[in-house]
XYZ file of C-alpha atoms in Angstrom:
568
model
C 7.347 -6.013 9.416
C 6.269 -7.903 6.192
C 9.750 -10.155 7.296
C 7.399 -12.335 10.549
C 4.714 -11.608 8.554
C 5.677 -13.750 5.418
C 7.646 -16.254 7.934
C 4.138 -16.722 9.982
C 2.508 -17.350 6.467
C 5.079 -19.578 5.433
C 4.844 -22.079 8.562
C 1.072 -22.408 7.795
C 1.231 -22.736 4.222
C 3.735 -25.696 4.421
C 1.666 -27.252 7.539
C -1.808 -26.584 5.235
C -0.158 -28.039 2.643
C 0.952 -30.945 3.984
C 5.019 -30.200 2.900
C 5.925 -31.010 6.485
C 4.674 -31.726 9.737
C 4.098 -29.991 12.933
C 6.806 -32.097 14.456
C 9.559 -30.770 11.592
C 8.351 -27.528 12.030
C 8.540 -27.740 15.612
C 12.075 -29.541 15.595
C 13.383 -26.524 12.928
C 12.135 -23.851 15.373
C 14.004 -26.028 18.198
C 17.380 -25.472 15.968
C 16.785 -21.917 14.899
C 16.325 -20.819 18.741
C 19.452 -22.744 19.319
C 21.905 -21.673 16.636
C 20.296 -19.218 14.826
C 20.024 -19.338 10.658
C 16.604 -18.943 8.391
C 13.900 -21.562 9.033
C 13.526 -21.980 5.473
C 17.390 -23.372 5.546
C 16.960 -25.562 8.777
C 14.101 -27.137 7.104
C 16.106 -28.337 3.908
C 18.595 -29.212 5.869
C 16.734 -31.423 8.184
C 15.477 -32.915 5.380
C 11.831 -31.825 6.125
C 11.528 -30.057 2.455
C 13.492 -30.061 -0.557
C 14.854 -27.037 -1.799
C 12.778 -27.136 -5.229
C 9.978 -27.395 -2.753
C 10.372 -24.192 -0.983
C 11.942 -22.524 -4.431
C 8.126 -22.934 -5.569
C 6.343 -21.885 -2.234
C 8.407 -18.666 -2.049
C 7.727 -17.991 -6.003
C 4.242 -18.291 -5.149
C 4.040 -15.981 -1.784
C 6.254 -13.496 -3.269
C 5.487 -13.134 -6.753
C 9.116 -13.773 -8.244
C 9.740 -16.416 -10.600
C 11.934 -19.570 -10.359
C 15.101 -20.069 -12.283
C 17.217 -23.041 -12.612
C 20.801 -21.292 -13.928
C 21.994 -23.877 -15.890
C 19.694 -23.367 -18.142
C 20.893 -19.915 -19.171
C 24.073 -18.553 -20.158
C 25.604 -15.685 -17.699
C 27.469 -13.054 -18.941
C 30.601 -12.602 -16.803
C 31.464 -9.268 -16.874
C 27.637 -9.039 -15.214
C 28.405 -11.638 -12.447
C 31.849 -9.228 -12.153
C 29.437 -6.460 -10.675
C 29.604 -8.342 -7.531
C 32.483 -9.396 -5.508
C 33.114 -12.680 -5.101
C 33.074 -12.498 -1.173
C 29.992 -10.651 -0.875
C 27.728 -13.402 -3.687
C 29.597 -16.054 -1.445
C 28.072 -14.153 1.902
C 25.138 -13.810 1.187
C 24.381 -16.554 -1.546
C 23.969 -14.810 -4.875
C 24.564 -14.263 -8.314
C 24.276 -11.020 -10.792
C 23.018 -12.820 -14.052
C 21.618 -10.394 -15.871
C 22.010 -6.155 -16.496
C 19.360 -4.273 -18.147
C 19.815 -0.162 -18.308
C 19.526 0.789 -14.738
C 18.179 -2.463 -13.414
C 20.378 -5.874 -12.217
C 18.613 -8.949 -12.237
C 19.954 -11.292 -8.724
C 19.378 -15.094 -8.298
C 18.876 -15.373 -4.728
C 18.020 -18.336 -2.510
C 16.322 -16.201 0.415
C 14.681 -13.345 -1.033
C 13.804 -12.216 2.388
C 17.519 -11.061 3.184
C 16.646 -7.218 2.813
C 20.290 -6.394 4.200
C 22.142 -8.433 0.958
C 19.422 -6.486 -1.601
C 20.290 -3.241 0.240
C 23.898 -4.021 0.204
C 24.099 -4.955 -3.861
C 21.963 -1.394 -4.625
C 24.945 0.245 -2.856
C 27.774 -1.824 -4.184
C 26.778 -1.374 -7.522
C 24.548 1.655 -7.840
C 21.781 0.113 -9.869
C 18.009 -1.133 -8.973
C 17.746 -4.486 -7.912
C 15.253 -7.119 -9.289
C 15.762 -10.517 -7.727
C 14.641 -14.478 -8.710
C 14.454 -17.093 -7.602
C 17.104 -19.736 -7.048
C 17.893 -22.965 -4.873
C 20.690 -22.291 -2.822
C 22.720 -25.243 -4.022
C 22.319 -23.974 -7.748
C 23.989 -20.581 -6.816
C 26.718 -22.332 -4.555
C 27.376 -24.456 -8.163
C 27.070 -21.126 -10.029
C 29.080 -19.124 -7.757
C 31.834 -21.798 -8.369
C 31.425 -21.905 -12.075
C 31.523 -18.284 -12.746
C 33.719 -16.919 -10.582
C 37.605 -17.088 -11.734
C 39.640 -19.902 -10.838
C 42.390 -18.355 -8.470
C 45.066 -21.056 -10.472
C 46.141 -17.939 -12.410
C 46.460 -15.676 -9.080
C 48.641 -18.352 -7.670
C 50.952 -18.304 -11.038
C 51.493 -14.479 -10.903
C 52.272 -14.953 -7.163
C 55.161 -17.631 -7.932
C 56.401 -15.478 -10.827
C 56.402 -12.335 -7.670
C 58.110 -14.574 -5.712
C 61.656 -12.920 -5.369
C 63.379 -16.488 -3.220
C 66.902 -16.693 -4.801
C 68.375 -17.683 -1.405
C 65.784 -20.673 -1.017
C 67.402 -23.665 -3.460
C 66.438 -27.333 -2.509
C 69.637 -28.332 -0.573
C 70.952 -31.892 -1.435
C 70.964 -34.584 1.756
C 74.535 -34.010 2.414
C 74.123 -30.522 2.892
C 73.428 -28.467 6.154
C 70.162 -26.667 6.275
C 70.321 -22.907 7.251
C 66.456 -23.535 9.557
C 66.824 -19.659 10.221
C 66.659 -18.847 6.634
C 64.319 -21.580 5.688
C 61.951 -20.363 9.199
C 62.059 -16.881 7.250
C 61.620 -17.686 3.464
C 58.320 -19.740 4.776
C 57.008 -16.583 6.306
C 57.506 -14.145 3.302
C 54.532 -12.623 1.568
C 54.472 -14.728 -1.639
C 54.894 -18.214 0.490
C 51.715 -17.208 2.844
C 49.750 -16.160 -0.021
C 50.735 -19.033 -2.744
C 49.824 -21.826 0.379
C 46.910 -19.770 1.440
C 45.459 -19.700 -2.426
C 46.264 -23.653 -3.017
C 44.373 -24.281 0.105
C 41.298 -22.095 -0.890
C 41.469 -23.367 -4.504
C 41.402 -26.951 -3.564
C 38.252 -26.493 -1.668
C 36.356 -24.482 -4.065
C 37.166 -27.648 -6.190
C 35.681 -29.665 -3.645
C 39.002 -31.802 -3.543
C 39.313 -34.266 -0.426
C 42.949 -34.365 -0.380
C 45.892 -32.511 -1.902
C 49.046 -34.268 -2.848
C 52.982 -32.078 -3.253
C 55.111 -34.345 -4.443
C 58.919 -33.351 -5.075
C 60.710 -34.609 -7.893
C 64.221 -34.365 -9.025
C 63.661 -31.041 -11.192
C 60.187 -30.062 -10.261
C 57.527 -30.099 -7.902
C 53.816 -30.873 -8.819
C 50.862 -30.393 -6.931
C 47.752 -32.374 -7.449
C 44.327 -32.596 -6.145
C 41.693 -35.368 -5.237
C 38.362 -34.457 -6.758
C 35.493 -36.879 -6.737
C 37.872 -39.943 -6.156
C 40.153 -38.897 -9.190
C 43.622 -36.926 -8.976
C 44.421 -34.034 -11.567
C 47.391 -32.275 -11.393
C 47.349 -28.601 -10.966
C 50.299 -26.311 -10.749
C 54.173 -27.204 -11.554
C 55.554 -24.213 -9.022
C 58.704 -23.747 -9.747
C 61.697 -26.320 -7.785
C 63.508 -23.591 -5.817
C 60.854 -22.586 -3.722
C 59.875 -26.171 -2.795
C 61.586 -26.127 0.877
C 59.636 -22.600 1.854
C 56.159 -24.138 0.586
C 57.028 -27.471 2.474
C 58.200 -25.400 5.515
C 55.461 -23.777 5.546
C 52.917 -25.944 5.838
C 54.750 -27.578 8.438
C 54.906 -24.649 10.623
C 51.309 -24.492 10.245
C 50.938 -27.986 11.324
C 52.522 -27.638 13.962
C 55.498 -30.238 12.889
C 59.055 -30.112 13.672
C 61.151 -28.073 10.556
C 63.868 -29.252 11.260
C 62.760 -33.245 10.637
C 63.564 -34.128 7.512
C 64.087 -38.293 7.900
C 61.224 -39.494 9.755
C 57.778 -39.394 8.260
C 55.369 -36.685 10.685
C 51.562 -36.149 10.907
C 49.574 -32.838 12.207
C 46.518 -30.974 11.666
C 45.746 -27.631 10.910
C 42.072 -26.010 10.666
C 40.870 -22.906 9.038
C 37.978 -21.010 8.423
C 36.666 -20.513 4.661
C 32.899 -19.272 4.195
C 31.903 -19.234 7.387
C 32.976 -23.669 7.574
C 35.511 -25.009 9.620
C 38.150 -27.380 7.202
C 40.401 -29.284 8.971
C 43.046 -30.339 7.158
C 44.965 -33.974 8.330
C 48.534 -33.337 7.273
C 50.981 -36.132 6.536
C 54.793 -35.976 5.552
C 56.595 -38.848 3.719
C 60.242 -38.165 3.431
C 61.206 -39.355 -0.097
C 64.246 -39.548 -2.771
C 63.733 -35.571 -3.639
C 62.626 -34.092 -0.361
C 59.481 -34.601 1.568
C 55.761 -35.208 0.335
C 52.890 -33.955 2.005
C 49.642 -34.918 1.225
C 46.576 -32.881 3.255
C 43.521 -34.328 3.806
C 40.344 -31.594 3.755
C 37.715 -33.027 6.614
C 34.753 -30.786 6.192
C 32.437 -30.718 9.339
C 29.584 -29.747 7.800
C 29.524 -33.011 5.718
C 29.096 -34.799 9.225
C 24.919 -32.701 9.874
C 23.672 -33.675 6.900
C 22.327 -36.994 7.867
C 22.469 -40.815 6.737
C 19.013 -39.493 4.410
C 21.539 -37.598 2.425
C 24.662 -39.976 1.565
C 22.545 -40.916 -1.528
C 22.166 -44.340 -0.338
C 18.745 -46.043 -1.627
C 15.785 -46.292 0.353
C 16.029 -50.367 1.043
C 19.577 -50.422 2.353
C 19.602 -47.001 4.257
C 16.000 -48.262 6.057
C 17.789 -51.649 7.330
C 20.445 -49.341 8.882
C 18.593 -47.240 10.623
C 16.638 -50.505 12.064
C 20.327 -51.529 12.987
C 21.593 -48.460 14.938
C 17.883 -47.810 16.932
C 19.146 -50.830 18.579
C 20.503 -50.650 22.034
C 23.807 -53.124 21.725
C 25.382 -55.577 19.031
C 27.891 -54.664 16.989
C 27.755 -52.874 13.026
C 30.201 -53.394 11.171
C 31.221 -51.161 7.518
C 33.372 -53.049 4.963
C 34.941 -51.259 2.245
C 38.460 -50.108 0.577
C 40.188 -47.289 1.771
C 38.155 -43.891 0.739
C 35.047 -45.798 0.505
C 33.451 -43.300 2.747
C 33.136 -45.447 5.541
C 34.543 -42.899 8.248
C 31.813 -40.320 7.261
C 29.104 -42.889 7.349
C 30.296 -43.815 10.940
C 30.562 -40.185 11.984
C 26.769 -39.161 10.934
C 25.676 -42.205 12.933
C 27.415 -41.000 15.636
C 26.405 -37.465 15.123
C 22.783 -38.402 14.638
C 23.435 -40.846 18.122
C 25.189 -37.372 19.883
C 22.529 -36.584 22.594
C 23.159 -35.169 26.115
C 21.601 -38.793 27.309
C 24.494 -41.222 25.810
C 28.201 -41.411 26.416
C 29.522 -41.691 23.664
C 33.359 -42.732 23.372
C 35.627 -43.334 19.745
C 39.006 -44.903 19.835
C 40.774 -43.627 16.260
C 43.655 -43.944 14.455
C 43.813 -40.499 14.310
C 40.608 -38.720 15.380
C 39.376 -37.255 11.818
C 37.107 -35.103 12.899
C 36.850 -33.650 16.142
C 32.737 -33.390 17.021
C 31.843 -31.795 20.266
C 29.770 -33.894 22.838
C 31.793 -37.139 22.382
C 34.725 -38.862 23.897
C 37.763 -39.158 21.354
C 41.226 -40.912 21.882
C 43.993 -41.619 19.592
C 45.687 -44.502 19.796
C 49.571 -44.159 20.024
C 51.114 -47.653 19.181
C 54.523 -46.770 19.942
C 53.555 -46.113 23.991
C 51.255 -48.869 23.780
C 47.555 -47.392 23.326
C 46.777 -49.495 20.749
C 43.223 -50.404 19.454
C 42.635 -53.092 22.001
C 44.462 -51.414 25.002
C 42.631 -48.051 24.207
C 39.140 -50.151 23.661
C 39.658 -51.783 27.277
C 39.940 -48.721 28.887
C 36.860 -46.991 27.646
C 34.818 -49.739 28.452
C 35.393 -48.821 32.242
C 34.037 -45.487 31.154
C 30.529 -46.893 30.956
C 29.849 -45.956 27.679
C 26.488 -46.309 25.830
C 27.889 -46.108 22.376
C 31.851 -46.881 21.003
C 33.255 -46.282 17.832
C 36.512 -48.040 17.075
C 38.096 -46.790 14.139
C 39.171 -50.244 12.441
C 39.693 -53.880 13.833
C 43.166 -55.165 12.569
C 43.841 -57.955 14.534
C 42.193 -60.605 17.134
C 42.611 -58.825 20.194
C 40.818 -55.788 18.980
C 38.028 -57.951 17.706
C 37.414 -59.956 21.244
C 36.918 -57.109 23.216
C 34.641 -55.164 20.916
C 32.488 -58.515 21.069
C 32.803 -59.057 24.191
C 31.548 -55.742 25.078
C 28.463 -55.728 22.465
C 27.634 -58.634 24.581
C 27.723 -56.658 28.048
C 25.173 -53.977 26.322
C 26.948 -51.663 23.789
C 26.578 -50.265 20.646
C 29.650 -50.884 18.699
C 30.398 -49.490 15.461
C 33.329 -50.172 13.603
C 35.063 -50.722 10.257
C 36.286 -53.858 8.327
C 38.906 -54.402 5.171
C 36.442 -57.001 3.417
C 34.948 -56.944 -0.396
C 31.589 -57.161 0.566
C 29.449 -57.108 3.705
C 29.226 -61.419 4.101
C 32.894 -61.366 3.816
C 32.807 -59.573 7.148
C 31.416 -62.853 9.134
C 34.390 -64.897 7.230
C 37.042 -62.187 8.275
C 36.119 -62.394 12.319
C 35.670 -66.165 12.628
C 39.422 -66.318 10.378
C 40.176 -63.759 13.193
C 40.024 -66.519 14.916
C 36.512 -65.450 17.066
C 34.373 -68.386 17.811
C 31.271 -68.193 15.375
C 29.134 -68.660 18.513
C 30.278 -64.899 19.564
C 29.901 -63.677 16.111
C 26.665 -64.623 15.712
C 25.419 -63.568 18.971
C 26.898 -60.047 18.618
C 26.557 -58.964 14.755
C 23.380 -56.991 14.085
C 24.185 -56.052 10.786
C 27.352 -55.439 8.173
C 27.364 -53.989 5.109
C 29.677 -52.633 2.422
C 29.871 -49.281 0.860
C 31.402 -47.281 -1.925
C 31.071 -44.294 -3.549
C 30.053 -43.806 -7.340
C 30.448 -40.845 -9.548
C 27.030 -38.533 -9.930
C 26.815 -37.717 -13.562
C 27.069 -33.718 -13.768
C 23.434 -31.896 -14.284
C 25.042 -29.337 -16.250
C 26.085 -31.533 -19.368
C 23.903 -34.892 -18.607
C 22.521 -36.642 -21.958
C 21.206 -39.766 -22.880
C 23.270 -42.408 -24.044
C 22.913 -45.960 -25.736
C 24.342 -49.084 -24.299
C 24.084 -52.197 -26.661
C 23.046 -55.518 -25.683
C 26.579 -56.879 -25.671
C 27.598 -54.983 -22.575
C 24.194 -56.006 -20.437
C 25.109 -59.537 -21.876
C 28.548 -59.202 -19.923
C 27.059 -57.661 -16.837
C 24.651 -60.686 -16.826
C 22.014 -57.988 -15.982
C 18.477 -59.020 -16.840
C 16.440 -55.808 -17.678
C 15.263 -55.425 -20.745
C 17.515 -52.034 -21.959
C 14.814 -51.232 -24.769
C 12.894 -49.596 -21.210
C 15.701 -47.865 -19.425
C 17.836 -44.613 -20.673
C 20.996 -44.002 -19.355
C 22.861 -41.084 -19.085
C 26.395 -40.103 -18.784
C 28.176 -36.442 -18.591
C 29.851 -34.958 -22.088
C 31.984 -32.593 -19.829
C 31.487 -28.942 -19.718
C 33.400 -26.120 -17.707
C 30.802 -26.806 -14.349
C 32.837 -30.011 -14.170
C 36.126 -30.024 -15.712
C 35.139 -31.726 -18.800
C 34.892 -34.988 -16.219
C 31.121 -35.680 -16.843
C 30.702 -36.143 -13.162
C 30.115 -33.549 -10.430
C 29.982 -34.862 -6.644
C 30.223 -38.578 -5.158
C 26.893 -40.401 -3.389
C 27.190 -43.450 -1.397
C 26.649 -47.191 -2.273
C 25.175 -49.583 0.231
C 25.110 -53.079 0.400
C 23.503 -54.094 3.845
C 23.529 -57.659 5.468
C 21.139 -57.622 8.657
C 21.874 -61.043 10.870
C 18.461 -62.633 11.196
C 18.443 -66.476 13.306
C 18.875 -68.128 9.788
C 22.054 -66.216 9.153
C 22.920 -67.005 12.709
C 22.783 -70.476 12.387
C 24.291 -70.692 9.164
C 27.809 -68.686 11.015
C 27.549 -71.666 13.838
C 27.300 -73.744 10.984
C 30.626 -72.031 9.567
C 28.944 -71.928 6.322
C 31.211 -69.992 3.545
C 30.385 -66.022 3.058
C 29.401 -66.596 -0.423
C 26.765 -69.293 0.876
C 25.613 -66.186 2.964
C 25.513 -64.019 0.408
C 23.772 -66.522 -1.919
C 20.947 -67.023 0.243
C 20.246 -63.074 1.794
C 19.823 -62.159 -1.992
C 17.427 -65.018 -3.116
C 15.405 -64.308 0.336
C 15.563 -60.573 -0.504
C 17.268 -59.264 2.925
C 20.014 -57.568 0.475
C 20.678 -56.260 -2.311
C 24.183 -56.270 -3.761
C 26.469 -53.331 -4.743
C 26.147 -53.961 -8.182
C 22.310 -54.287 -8.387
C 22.416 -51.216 -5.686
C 24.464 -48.975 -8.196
C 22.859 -50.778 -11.192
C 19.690 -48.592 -9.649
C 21.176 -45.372 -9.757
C 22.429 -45.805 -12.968
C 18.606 -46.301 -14.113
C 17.430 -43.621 -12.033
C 19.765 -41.082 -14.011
C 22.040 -40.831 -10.865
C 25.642 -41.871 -12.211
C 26.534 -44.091 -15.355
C 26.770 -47.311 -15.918
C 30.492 -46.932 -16.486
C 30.448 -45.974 -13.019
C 28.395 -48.786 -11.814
C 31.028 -51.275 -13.552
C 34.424 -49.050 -11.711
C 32.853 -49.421 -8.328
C 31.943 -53.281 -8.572
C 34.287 -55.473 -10.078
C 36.038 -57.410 -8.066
């Protein structure tokens, strides 16, 4: 009983208080009817409360303090009392033991089934405290063993004399290699590589084979770190394996192959994007991780600044034009388009993507990859889902002319079309159509806004300090603030983050919205750095640099970071 209870009190107390709004509250119950999950979650998730917010109300309702965890040092043979899987479950840690008595951080103190479940595990009364749920995630991570270790006992288990890397000229025994993948140690070492790379938060991971060893590397916030040397003559079974998991042919060993796998790893779909590159000493994969979940968060929580993110919204509320996102490759523009398109997903619009390949696959829309070699290409593809009557299209990237003239042409006829661009910065866009050779009359009737993104560094909480930049540096960057004012920060490096300093990536956004001066000056054919000139003295946009410049004051990343991300 006290569970509605508090939940009934809760709802009012945040209403009362004026921490959200009847329609929030209204939309979260919506969700929670839907899909299940807490309220209190669905709130932070929608955005409607942060989590420090409700860490306070909760302290105050129940009685039980607040803790931020970095701020303490955890014994580990405490956070040992509880099994990894079960703190992952249900979202806690042990961090302290007193006599009889555990102490638990705990982001929902209302879970009576976890307390219940901890008392038993460990035999011992159970105090709890509070905690935000991203803190313990961070914690959990932290605290619990690496499984690098695990995966270097299984290799040394690993009893595979009969699978040696077998030179080009040799004939591969595909029975033997079909049954080395499927042995024990194989399964487990992929399995714990997979599961390790996430719980580093890695976006890709790279095997590479070389002539005496193979080295496996991950992608963490941008930045590759090798990982494990496993030893050369298991190489074929690891490669095998993942291939057979892929769903790829074995047996190809010359031509370069792509698949897709997905598992399931606390309670979150991964899909992984799998691509083979035969080379000199074998075959390199590289697996991209494409994490659904990254896709419901919302534009509100790329990290993008207030100014830039509030001209985008403007930009996709509208019915049809076209928006384009400029950027290098891993800029992030794919997951920008996708939470447009998820926030866009509603029973009411058709919504229809043409990719090169479909990243993620979201439920509700239309998705077709295009197969160059049969002839669905970009444009081809494009054409045909026009006659689909769509409401909304997402082309994955425009290459060439063709592509280019019919999404124009069909912003024109009354869709939304949102696509991505190879250009420096979101001005260059206009140049790169019209030398497309599109007429600047169709550009500038069809572009509603571009803009370019990247993604900067966040400076990690659990070893952030201030530091001092001398004038010589802000005399470089030309930047005119007056550094006696500001303190930046950067990360020494502690265990939280690998000794990198940084922990997690936010987004950059540079946004160019086409007003009738901008359109005239593209039937003009006036140069993109004309453009650019005059958006920023008439304050429509702000640039990268002065965009990351901001974080960087704000304590967000460092201005190291600010410099990596914007020099041209």
């Amino acid at each position: 009983m006290p569970k509605p209870i508090l939940k009934k009190r809760l709802r009012e107390i945040l209403i009362e208080g004026k921490l959200i709004n009847q329609k929030d509250l209204d939309s979260a119950l919506k969700m929670q009817r839907e899909k299940g999950g807490t309220l209190s979650k669905i709130l932070v998730e929608q955005g409607a409360i942060s989590e420090q917010e409700l860490m306070v109300v909760l302290g105050k309702q129940l009685g039980i303090p607040p803790l931020n965890l970095f701020k303490i040092k955890i014994d580990k043979e405490v956070v040992k009392l509880i099994p990894p899987h079960v703190a992952r479950h249900y979202q806690l840690i042990a961090v302290s033991k007193i006599g009889k008595t555990i102490t638990v951080a705990i982001a929902d103190p209302l879970n009576i089934f976890a307390l219940d479940d901890i008392q038993v595990l460990t035999g011992k009364d159970v105090r709890t405290i509070l905690a935000t749920s991203t803190d313990i995630k961070k914690a959990i991570e932290i605290y619990y063993a690496s499984h690098e270790e695990e995966i270097t006992k299984v290799i040394e288990e690993a009893k595979l004399e009969s699978v040696e890397v077998i030179a080009e000229r040799e004939k591969i025994d595909i029975e033997e290699l079909t049954k080395s993948s499927k042995e024990a140690p194989i399964i487990k070492m992929v399995n714990l590589i997979l599961i390790e790379a996430l719980r580093r938060r890695a976006s890709d991971i790279h095997i590479e084979p070389y002539e005496n060893k193979l080295r496996i590397r991950y992608r963490v916030d941008g930045v590759l770190h090798e990982i494990l040397n496993p030893p050369k003559k298991i190489q074929n079974a690891i490669l095998a394996r993942l291939k057979i998991m892929s769903g790829l042919d074995i047996t190809q060993r010359r031509l370069p192959q792509d698949g897709r796998f997905k598992i399931k790893w606390e309670e979150r779909e991964i899909d992984f994007r799998v691509s083979v590159l035969p080379i000199q000493f074998g075959e390199k994969i590289v697996l991209r991780a494409l994490d659904k979940s990254s896709l419901s968060i919302g534009l509100d929580k790329l990290g993008f600044l207030p100014k830039p993110l509030e001209t985008f919204k403007e930009a996709i509320s509208k019915p049809y034009g076209m928006i384009l996102v400029t950027g290098p490759t891993g800029s992030g523009k794919s997951t920008t388009l996708y939470s447009i398109i998820n926030q866009l997903n509603i029973p009411e619009r058709n919504i229809i993507t043409v990719e090169d390949p479909v990243e993620y696959q979201v439920e509700g829309i239309t998705q077709v990859h295009v197969k160059p070699e049969i002839g669905l290409t970009f444009a081809n593809g494009l054409r045909s889902l026009l006659r689909q009557s769509p409401d909304v299209v997402m082309v994955g990237e425009i290459r060439d002319y063709e592509t280019a003239d019919t999404a124009i042409k069909a912003c024109l006829t009354g869709q939304l079309i949102l696509s991505t661009l190879h250009t420096n910065d979101a001005a260059g866009a206009v140049t790169r159509l019209i030398n497309m050779g599109i007429e600047p009359f169709l550009v500038a009737s069809s572009l509603i806004l571009t803009c370019a993104q990247r993604l900067c560094r966040r400076i990690c909480e659990g070893c952030k300090e201030p530091v001092k930049i001398t004038q010589s540096v802000f005399d470089q960057l030309d930047f005119k603030e007056d550094i006696k004012k500001i303190t930046f920060y950067k990360g020494s490096g502690c265990k939280r983050c690998n000794q990198t300093g940084y922990y997690g990536r936010m987004g950059t956004l540079e946004t160019l919205a086409i007003n009738d001066e901008i359109r005239d000056m593209i039937l003009d054919k006036v140069p993109s750095d004309k453009i650019k000139e005059y958006a920023v003295k008439k304050g429509i946009m702000c640039t990268l640099r002065d965009n990351a410049f901001e974080k960087a004051k704000r304590g967000l990343t460092s201005l190291e970071e600010v410099i990596r991300i914007t020099t041209e």
